[in-house]
Short mmCIF file of C-alpha atoms and ligand atoms in Angstrom, two decimals:
data_model
loop_
_atom_site.label_atom_id
_atom_site.label_comp_id
_atom_site.label_asym_id
_atom_site.label_seq_id
_atom_site.Cartn_x
_atom_site.Cartn_y
_atom_site.Cartn_z
CA MET K 16 -27.02 -3.83 -0.23
CA GLN K 17 -23.87 -1.92 -1.28
CA ILE K 18 -20.68 -3.27 0.28
CA TYR K 19 -17.39 -1.49 -0.18
CA ALA K 20 -14.58 -4.04 0.14
CA ASP K 21 -11.90 -2.27 -1.89
CA ASN K 22 -10.19 -0.21 0.80
CA ALA K 23 -6.70 -1.09 -0.43
CA ALA K 24 -7.52 0.84 -3.64
CA THR K 25 -8.87 3.81 -1.74
CA THR K 26 -11.02 4.56 1.29
CA LYS K 27 -14.06 6.71 1.93
CA MET K 28 -13.13 9.87 3.79
CA SER K 29 -13.99 10.03 7.48
CA ARG K 30 -16.32 12.71 8.87
CA THR K 31 -13.42 13.81 11.09
CA ALA K 32 -11.17 14.44 8.08
CA ILE K 33 -13.87 16.27 6.11
CA GLU K 34 -14.78 18.52 9.03
CA ALA K 35 -11.14 19.29 9.74
CA MET K 36 -10.72 20.39 6.12
CA LEU K 37 -13.77 22.63 5.68
CA PRO K 38 -12.44 25.72 7.52
CA TYR K 39 -9.35 25.66 5.28
CA MET K 40 -11.53 25.87 2.19
CA GLU K 41 -14.14 28.31 3.44
CA THR K 42 -12.37 30.64 5.89
CA TYR K 43 -8.61 30.12 6.16
CA PHE K 44 -8.08 29.60 2.45
CA GLY K 45 -4.91 31.68 2.36
CA ASN K 46 -1.52 30.84 0.98
CA PRO K 47 0.79 29.93 3.89
CA SER K 48 3.56 32.02 2.27
CA SER K 49 1.42 35.19 2.55
CA LEU K 50 2.18 37.56 5.41
CA HIS K 51 -1.43 38.57 6.13
CA SER K 52 -3.60 36.91 8.73
CA VAL K 53 -5.54 34.68 6.31
CA GLY K 54 -2.25 33.30 5.02
CA GLN K 55 -0.77 32.99 8.50
CA ALA K 56 -3.78 30.96 9.69
CA ALA K 57 -2.99 28.51 6.91
CA ALA K 58 0.72 28.52 7.85
CA GLU K 59 -0.20 27.69 11.43
CA ALA K 60 -2.42 24.82 10.31
CA LEU K 61 0.42 23.53 8.16
CA GLN K 62 2.80 23.52 11.13
CA LYS K 63 0.23 21.82 13.40
CA ALA K 64 -0.41 19.14 10.76
CA ARG K 65 3.32 18.58 10.39
CA GLU K 66 3.71 18.13 14.15
CA SER K 67 0.74 15.78 14.29
CA VAL K 68 1.94 13.58 11.41
CA ALA K 69 5.47 13.52 12.86
CA ALA K 70 4.11 12.43 16.26
CA ALA K 71 2.11 9.62 14.65
CA LEU K 72 5.32 8.26 13.09
CA GLY K 73 7.72 8.92 15.96
CA ALA K 74 9.50 11.46 13.77
CA ASP K 75 10.60 15.08 14.10
CA PRO K 76 8.40 17.65 12.28
CA ARG K 77 11.44 18.74 10.23
CA GLU K 78 11.68 15.23 8.85
CA ILE K 79 8.22 15.43 7.23
CA THR K 80 7.78 16.51 3.60
CA PHE K 81 4.24 16.79 2.28
CA THR K 82 3.76 15.41 -1.21
CA SER K 83 0.92 14.76 -3.65
CA GLY K 84 0.62 11.18 -2.42
CA GLY K 85 2.32 7.84 -2.07
CA SER K 86 3.60 7.69 -5.63
CA GLU K 87 5.41 11.03 -5.42
CA ALA K 88 6.91 10.11 -2.05
CA ASP K 89 8.21 6.81 -3.45
CA ASN K 90 9.69 8.59 -6.48
CA GLN K 91 11.41 11.23 -4.37
CA ALA K 92 12.80 8.74 -1.85
CA ILE K 93 14.38 6.55 -4.51
CA VAL K 94 15.72 9.39 -6.66
CA SER K 95 17.18 11.11 -3.56
CA ALA K 96 18.91 7.98 -2.27
CA GLY K 97 20.17 7.26 -5.79
CA ASN K 98 21.67 10.75 -6.13
CA LEU K 99 23.34 10.50 -2.71
CA GLY K 100 24.74 7.09 -3.63
CA ALA K 101 25.96 8.18 -7.05
CA LYS K 102 28.09 10.92 -5.42
CA LYS K 103 30.01 8.15 -3.65
CA GLY K 104 30.12 5.92 -6.71
CA LYS K 105 27.41 3.64 -5.28
CA LYS K 106 24.81 2.85 -7.92
CA HIS K 107 23.22 -0.42 -6.81
CA ILE K 108 19.67 -0.57 -5.43
CA ILE K 109 17.88 -3.56 -3.85
CA SER K 110 14.12 -4.00 -3.89
CA THR K 111 11.60 -6.79 -4.39
CA ALA K 112 9.62 -8.14 -7.33
CA PHE K 113 6.28 -7.35 -5.69
CA GLU K 114 6.57 -3.63 -4.95
CA HIS K 115 3.97 -1.11 -6.05
CA HIS K 116 4.50 0.27 -9.56
CA ALA K 117 5.41 3.67 -8.07
CA VAL K 118 8.57 1.94 -6.84
CA LEU K 119 9.12 -0.53 -9.70
CA HIS K 120 8.73 2.06 -12.45
CA THR K 121 11.01 4.53 -10.65
CA LEU K 122 13.61 1.76 -10.39
CA LYS K 123 13.28 1.17 -14.15
CA LYS K 124 14.03 4.84 -14.70
CA MET K 125 17.06 4.59 -12.41
CA GLU K 126 18.32 1.64 -14.46
CA SER K 127 18.13 3.74 -17.60
CA GLN K 128 20.35 6.25 -15.76
CA GLY K 129 23.10 3.74 -15.05
CA PHE K 130 21.93 2.25 -11.76
CA GLU K 131 21.86 -1.49 -11.24
CA VAL K 132 18.75 -2.88 -9.57
CA THR K 133 18.39 -6.24 -7.82
CA LEU K 134 14.78 -7.32 -7.37
CA LEU K 135 14.69 -9.99 -4.69
CA PRO K 136 12.33 -12.88 -5.36
CA VAL K 137 9.45 -13.22 -2.92
CA HIS K 138 8.53 -16.41 -1.11
CA GLU K 139 5.20 -18.16 -1.70
CA ASN K 140 3.84 -16.50 1.45
CA GLY K 141 4.70 -13.06 0.08
CA ILE K 142 7.54 -12.30 2.46
CA VAL K 143 11.23 -11.50 1.95
CA THR K 144 13.67 -12.25 4.75
CA ALA K 145 16.36 -10.04 6.26
CA GLU K 146 18.93 -12.76 5.49
CA GLU K 147 18.11 -12.51 1.78
CA VAL K 148 18.44 -8.74 1.90
CA ALA K 149 21.78 -9.05 3.71
CA ALA K 150 23.05 -11.50 1.11
CA ALA K 151 22.17 -9.14 -1.73
CA ILE K 152 23.91 -6.06 -0.25
CA ARG K 153 27.15 -5.18 -2.07
CA PRO K 154 29.83 -2.58 -1.38
CA ASP K 155 28.20 -0.35 -4.01
CA THR K 156 24.61 -0.69 -2.67
CA CYS K 157 23.15 2.74 -1.85
CA LEU K 158 19.52 1.86 -1.09
CA VAL K 159 17.22 -0.95 -0.02
CA THR K 160 13.55 -0.18 -0.68
CA ILE K 161 11.02 -2.76 0.51
CA MET K 162 7.34 -2.19 1.19
CA PHE K 163 6.01 -2.42 4.74
CA ALA K 164 2.94 -4.42 3.70
CA ASN K 165 1.84 -5.53 0.25
CA ASN K 166 -1.20 -3.84 -1.26
CA GLU K 167 -2.50 -6.94 -3.05
CA ILE K 168 -1.85 -9.89 -0.77
CA GLY K 169 -1.48 -8.02 2.54
CA SER K 170 1.76 -9.72 3.63
CA ILE K 171 3.69 -7.76 6.26
CA GLN K 172 7.45 -7.68 5.86
CA PRO K 173 10.01 -8.07 8.70
CA ILE K 174 10.81 -4.35 8.53
CA GLU K 175 12.89 -4.06 11.71
CA ALA K 176 15.10 -7.02 10.84
CA ILE K 177 15.58 -5.67 7.32
CA SER K 178 16.46 -2.14 8.48
CA ARG K 179 18.95 -3.63 10.94
CA VAL K 180 20.89 -5.52 8.27
CA CYS K 181 20.87 -2.41 6.05
CA HIS K 182 22.39 -0.30 8.80
CA GLU K 183 24.97 -2.91 9.74
CA LYS K 184 26.22 -2.45 6.19
CA GLY K 185 25.73 1.32 6.01
CA VAL K 186 22.92 1.24 3.44
CA LEU K 187 19.87 3.54 3.47
CA PHE K 188 16.50 1.86 3.99
CA HIS K 189 13.25 3.18 2.50
CA THR K 190 9.85 1.58 2.97
CA ASP K 191 6.62 2.18 1.07
CA ALA K 192 4.29 2.13 4.08
CA VAL K 193 1.19 3.25 2.19
CA GLN K 194 -0.78 0.15 3.20
CA ALA K 195 0.62 0.10 6.73
CA ALA K 196 0.18 3.69 7.89
CA GLY K 197 -2.80 4.03 10.20
CA HIS K 198 -3.24 0.24 10.26
CA LEU K 199 0.00 -1.09 11.80
CA PRO K 200 2.19 0.45 14.52
CA ILE K 201 4.94 2.58 12.97
CA ASN K 202 7.79 4.26 14.79
CA VAL K 203 10.56 5.34 12.45
CA LYS K 204 13.11 5.73 15.27
CA GLU K 205 12.47 2.37 16.94
CA GLN K 206 12.14 0.59 13.61
CA GLU K 207 15.23 2.41 12.27
CA ILE K 208 13.53 3.53 9.07
CA ASP K 209 15.51 6.13 7.08
CA MET K 210 12.76 7.03 4.62
CA LEU K 211 9.06 6.19 4.53
CA SER K 212 6.15 6.95 2.18
CA LEU K 213 2.48 7.18 3.08
CA SER K 214 -0.72 8.32 1.41
CA ALA K 215 -3.79 9.90 3.04
CA HIS K 216 -6.45 8.24 0.90
CA LYS K 217 -5.57 4.78 2.23
CA PHE K 218 -6.66 5.69 5.78
CA HIS K 219 -9.86 7.71 5.25
CA GLY K 220 -8.05 10.93 4.35
CA PRO K 221 -8.33 12.87 1.08
CA LYS K 222 -6.79 11.83 -2.24
CA GLY K 223 -3.80 13.65 -3.70
CA VAL K 224 -1.81 14.12 -0.51
CA GLY K 225 0.90 12.10 1.19
CA VAL K 226 4.12 12.22 3.16
CA LEU K 227 7.76 11.47 2.62
CA TYR K 228 9.52 11.02 5.94
CA ALA K 229 13.30 11.34 5.60
CA ARG K 230 15.60 11.05 8.61
CA ARG K 231 17.50 14.27 9.41
CA GLY K 232 20.73 14.46 7.48
CA ILE K 233 19.33 12.77 4.37
CA ALA K 234 19.39 15.42 1.64
CA LEU K 235 16.33 15.07 -0.57
CA SER K 236 16.46 15.76 -4.30
CA ASN K 237 13.59 17.75 -5.77
CA ILE K 238 11.13 16.06 -8.05
CA ILE K 239 9.23 19.34 -8.43
CA GLU K 240 11.21 22.56 -8.83
CA GLY K 241 9.89 26.00 -8.00
CA GLY K 242 9.29 27.93 -4.78
CA ALA K 243 10.82 27.36 -1.39
CA GLN K 244 7.94 25.34 0.11
CA GLU K 245 8.77 22.26 2.22
CA ARG K 246 12.27 23.58 3.06
CA GLY K 247 12.90 23.97 -0.66
CA LYS K 248 12.50 20.23 -1.26
CA ARG K 249 9.02 20.18 -2.77
CA ALA K 250 7.84 23.27 -4.62
CA GLY K 251 4.22 24.28 -5.06
CA THR K 252 1.63 26.01 -2.88
CA GLU K 253 0.81 23.58 -0.10
CA ASN K 254 -2.44 21.62 -0.29
CA ILE K 255 -3.57 22.93 3.10
CA PRO K 256 -7.05 21.34 3.21
CA GLY K 257 -5.56 18.03 2.09
CA ILE K 258 -2.70 18.17 4.56
CA VAL K 259 -5.02 19.11 7.44
CA GLY K 260 -7.43 16.32 6.47
CA MET K 261 -4.58 13.81 6.28
CA ALA K 262 -3.28 14.76 9.72
CA ALA K 263 -6.78 14.42 11.21
CA ALA K 264 -7.35 11.05 9.53
CA LEU K 265 -3.96 9.69 10.59
CA HIS K 266 -4.49 10.82 14.16
CA GLU K 267 -7.91 9.17 14.22
CA ALA K 268 -6.61 5.94 12.68
CA CYS K 269 -3.71 5.73 15.14
CA THR K 270 -5.96 6.49 18.13
CA HIS K 271 -8.31 3.60 17.27
CA MET K 272 -5.74 1.26 15.71
CA THR K 273 -6.02 -1.57 18.23
CA GLU K 274 -9.81 -1.89 18.25
CA ASN K 275 -10.08 -1.34 14.48
CA ALA K 276 -7.50 -4.06 13.85
CA ALA K 277 -9.30 -6.48 16.17
CA HIS K 278 -12.64 -5.88 14.42
CA MET K 279 -11.17 -6.19 10.92
CA THR K 280 -9.10 -9.24 11.78
CA ALA K 281 -12.19 -11.08 13.05
CA LEU K 282 -14.09 -10.26 9.83
CA ARG K 283 -11.06 -11.12 7.69
CA ASP K 284 -10.61 -14.52 9.32
CA LYS K 285 -14.31 -15.34 8.95
CA LEU K 286 -14.13 -14.47 5.24
CA ILE K 287 -10.96 -16.51 4.75
CA ALA K 288 -12.44 -19.54 6.53
CA GLY K 289 -15.63 -19.29 4.45
CA LEU K 290 -13.93 -18.79 1.08
CA GLU K 291 -11.53 -21.65 1.76
CA LYS K 292 -14.51 -23.98 1.43
CA ILE K 293 -14.63 -23.21 -2.31
CA PRO K 294 -12.81 -26.13 -4.00
CA HIS K 295 -9.72 -25.48 -6.14
CA GLY K 296 -9.05 -22.11 -4.63
CA ALA K 297 -6.15 -20.89 -2.52
CA LEU K 298 -5.42 -18.04 -0.16
CA ASN K 299 -2.65 -15.72 -1.39
CA GLY K 300 -0.23 -14.23 1.13
CA ASP K 301 0.77 -15.14 4.64
CA ARG K 302 -1.90 -16.29 7.08
CA ALA K 303 -0.44 -14.71 10.20
CA ASN K 304 1.69 -11.76 9.01
CA ARG K 305 -1.19 -10.18 7.16
CA LEU K 306 -2.88 -6.78 7.09
CA PRO K 307 -6.04 -6.89 9.26
CA GLY K 308 -8.31 -6.06 6.32
CA ASN K 309 -6.78 -8.11 3.47
CA ILE K 310 -8.31 -11.21 1.87
CA ASN K 311 -6.89 -12.45 -1.44
CA PHE K 312 -7.79 -15.72 -3.18
CA CYS K 313 -7.13 -17.41 -6.48
CA PHE K 314 -9.95 -19.56 -7.85
CA GLU K 315 -9.07 -21.92 -10.66
CA GLY K 316 -11.09 -21.92 -13.89
CA ILE K 317 -12.45 -18.36 -13.72
CA GLU K 318 -11.48 -14.85 -14.85
CA GLY K 319 -11.10 -12.25 -12.12
CA GLU K 320 -12.67 -9.53 -14.29
CA SER K 321 -15.92 -11.46 -14.84
CA LEU K 322 -16.04 -12.23 -11.13
CA LEU K 323 -15.75 -8.52 -10.29
CA LEU K 324 -18.50 -7.51 -12.71
CA LEU K 325 -20.93 -10.08 -11.33
CA LEU K 326 -20.07 -9.19 -7.75
CA ASP K 327 -20.66 -5.53 -8.57
CA GLN K 328 -24.16 -6.47 -9.78
CA LYS K 329 -24.72 -7.99 -6.33
CA GLY K 330 -23.55 -4.75 -4.70
CA ILE K 331 -20.07 -5.98 -3.74
CA CYS K 332 -17.14 -3.69 -4.68
CA ALA K 333 -13.99 -5.82 -4.80
CA SER K 334 -10.82 -5.95 -6.84
CA SER K 335 -8.67 -8.36 -8.79
CA GLY K 336 -5.00 -7.51 -8.99
CA SER K 337 -4.17 -3.88 -8.38
CA ALA K 338 -6.20 -0.98 -9.73
CA CYS K 339 -3.30 -0.05 -12.01
CA THR K 340 -3.18 -3.46 -13.67
CA SER K 341 -6.90 -4.16 -13.92
CA GLY K 342 -8.03 -3.33 -17.40
CA SER K 343 -4.85 -4.82 -18.82
CA LEU K 344 -4.58 -8.47 -19.78
CA GLU K 345 -1.38 -9.02 -17.83
CA PRO K 346 -2.05 -10.82 -14.56
CA SER K 347 -0.89 -9.21 -11.33
CA HIS K 348 2.92 -9.02 -11.01
CA VAL K 349 2.47 -9.67 -7.30
CA LEU K 350 0.71 -13.02 -7.84
CA LEU K 351 3.31 -14.00 -10.43
CA ALA K 352 6.06 -13.02 -7.97
CA ILE K 353 4.72 -15.43 -5.33
CA GLY K 354 4.73 -18.17 -7.93
CA ARG K 355 1.12 -18.40 -9.08
CA PRO K 356 0.99 -19.60 -12.71
CA HIS K 357 -0.55 -17.14 -15.25
CA GLU K 358 -3.83 -19.10 -15.60
CA VAL K 359 -4.33 -19.18 -11.84
CA ALA K 360 -3.25 -15.56 -11.29
CA HIS K 361 -6.00 -14.44 -13.68
CA GLY K 362 -8.68 -15.81 -11.36
CA SER K 363 -7.90 -13.69 -8.34
CA LEU K 364 -10.15 -11.82 -5.94
CA ARG K 365 -9.05 -9.22 -3.39
CA LEU K 366 -11.40 -8.05 -0.66
CA SER K 367 -9.98 -5.25 1.49
CA LEU K 368 -11.96 -4.23 4.55
CA CYS K 369 -12.01 -1.18 6.78
CA GLU K 370 -13.32 -0.69 10.30
CA TRP K 371 -16.76 0.24 8.97
CA ASN K 372 -17.47 -3.15 7.40
CA THR K 373 -19.90 -5.32 9.39
CA GLU K 374 -20.44 -8.98 10.13
CA ALA K 375 -23.73 -8.84 8.18
CA GLU K 376 -21.75 -7.72 5.12
CA VAL K 377 -19.31 -10.59 5.59
CA ASP K 378 -22.22 -13.06 5.80
CA TYR K 379 -23.70 -11.64 2.60
CA MET K 380 -20.36 -11.90 0.78
CA LEU K 381 -19.93 -15.48 1.98
CA GLN K 382 -23.39 -16.26 0.65
CA GLU K 383 -22.88 -14.61 -2.77
CA ILE K 384 -19.21 -15.18 -3.72
CA PRO K 385 -19.34 -19.03 -3.84
CA LYS K 386 -22.53 -18.81 -5.98
CA VAL K 387 -20.85 -16.46 -8.46
CA VAL K 388 -17.71 -18.63 -8.63
CA ASP K 389 -19.91 -21.71 -9.28
CA TYR K 390 -21.86 -19.88 -11.98
CA LEU K 391 -18.72 -18.68 -13.79
CA ARG K 392 -17.19 -22.15 -13.60
CA SER K 393 -20.35 -23.68 -15.07
CA MET K 394 -19.76 -21.56 -18.21
CA SER K 395 -15.98 -21.86 -18.34
CA PRO K 396 -14.35 -24.05 -21.03
CA VAL K 397 -11.22 -24.20 -18.86
CA TRP K 398 -13.25 -25.55 -15.96
CA LYS K 399 -14.74 -28.19 -18.25
CA ASP K 400 -11.25 -29.32 -19.27
CA LEU K 401 -10.22 -29.43 -15.62
CA THR K 402 -13.20 -31.44 -14.41
CA SER K 403 -13.04 -33.86 -17.37
CA GLY K 404 -9.37 -34.51 -16.65
CA LYS K 405 -8.19 -33.05 -19.94
CA LYS K 406 -6.21 -30.47 -17.94
CA LYS K 407 -4.65 -30.93 -14.50
CA PHE K 408 -5.81 -28.87 -11.51
CA MET K 409 -3.06 -26.66 -10.15
CA LEU K 410 -4.81 -25.69 -6.91
C1 PLP N 516 -1.92 3.27 -3.18
C2 PLP N 516 -0.49 2.91 -3.07
C3 PLP N 516 0.52 3.74 -3.58
C4 PLP N 516 0.20 5.00 -4.35
O1 PLP N 516 -0.28 6.02 -3.52
P1 PLP N 516 -1.01 7.27 -4.23
O2 PLP N 516 -1.25 8.21 -3.11
O3 PLP N 516 -2.26 6.73 -4.83
O4 PLP N 516 -0.06 7.82 -5.22
C5 PLP N 516 1.84 3.37 -3.41
N1 PLP N 516 2.16 2.24 -2.77
C6 PLP N 516 1.23 1.40 -2.26
C7 PLP N 516 1.65 0.18 -1.54
C8 PLP N 516 -0.12 1.71 -2.41
O5 PLP N 516 -1.04 0.88 -1.92
#
């Protein structure tokens, strides 16, 4: 059995997305800037994809900028808002300690350019409140950037309440919605979102393509200079197959959102209930305000990396921390942000489901994961110290 339970890292492409893309590789491969018919077929596809993505977000097609993915969209949103703020002497940005590195590292760069950044602490359940955002806003705040849902622990933020307090104080609000798009209802107008990032490969679309939505009137700064593509805001020949595949995948995900969420939530809750039986473990993230496919646990006395390798041998693809941090010895900044001690944060396991996972797969994981945890603990010196009383259990 091969079970893919790492959909927060990336997803398998859907048949719909692949088939939508093929004509734009084989037949209509033209450059949309070309005047001939092969180019114009590509230009038409680009416009249709823009309309389709805009409709899925409740946006206007002119508010959609295609990018190379979620990271680029996050970079461009923050740099743009920073430049707009700096013109008015506003150089303070608010975010949280548990954002994706695409946001956190861009904020570091902004700091080196004279911006001041406040990273709000995150509660144990992985949620920041609108009141805390409101309290952090200053007269010189130009941007609040807070993710829609966390990629590691799945916690969903109170986006509408946060955008409301930002607008009461005249501050732009950006959200990294890479984990939310296609999985949670998004309407940028109703939710009053000024800027939003998404990435196709997190909802069964292709890798290397994403969107930056920016409300009309928000002047974007270029990250990539060159030709006049994307209204002059993002140079480079458009990735037509990727953009077409993304639009098809997003449309499909939004069409089936309710039934997919119900299926994934049932599997998620069965996994959580089963894994909670493992002693000295704890669920990370909020129980209710949680992405339908996210399961994240800490198990005391084990190393996440060893757990992943053994699970892989049993055919289970999972993750520990985020893909960017695995391979390094630093534990996940997200788990540290919600207050897990270093030792505990090292023993984490994330399972992220999609609509194609089955109940039989969940049963198999519930049969194998406790055995692997037991086995690793039986060899762990830390576990020995814990069970002999030499060290105190934290979970
Ligand atoms: C995956 C991810 C990104 C990065 O998107 P890419 O398209 O891989 O650049 C950014 N933010 C979050 C929350 C993500 O999960």
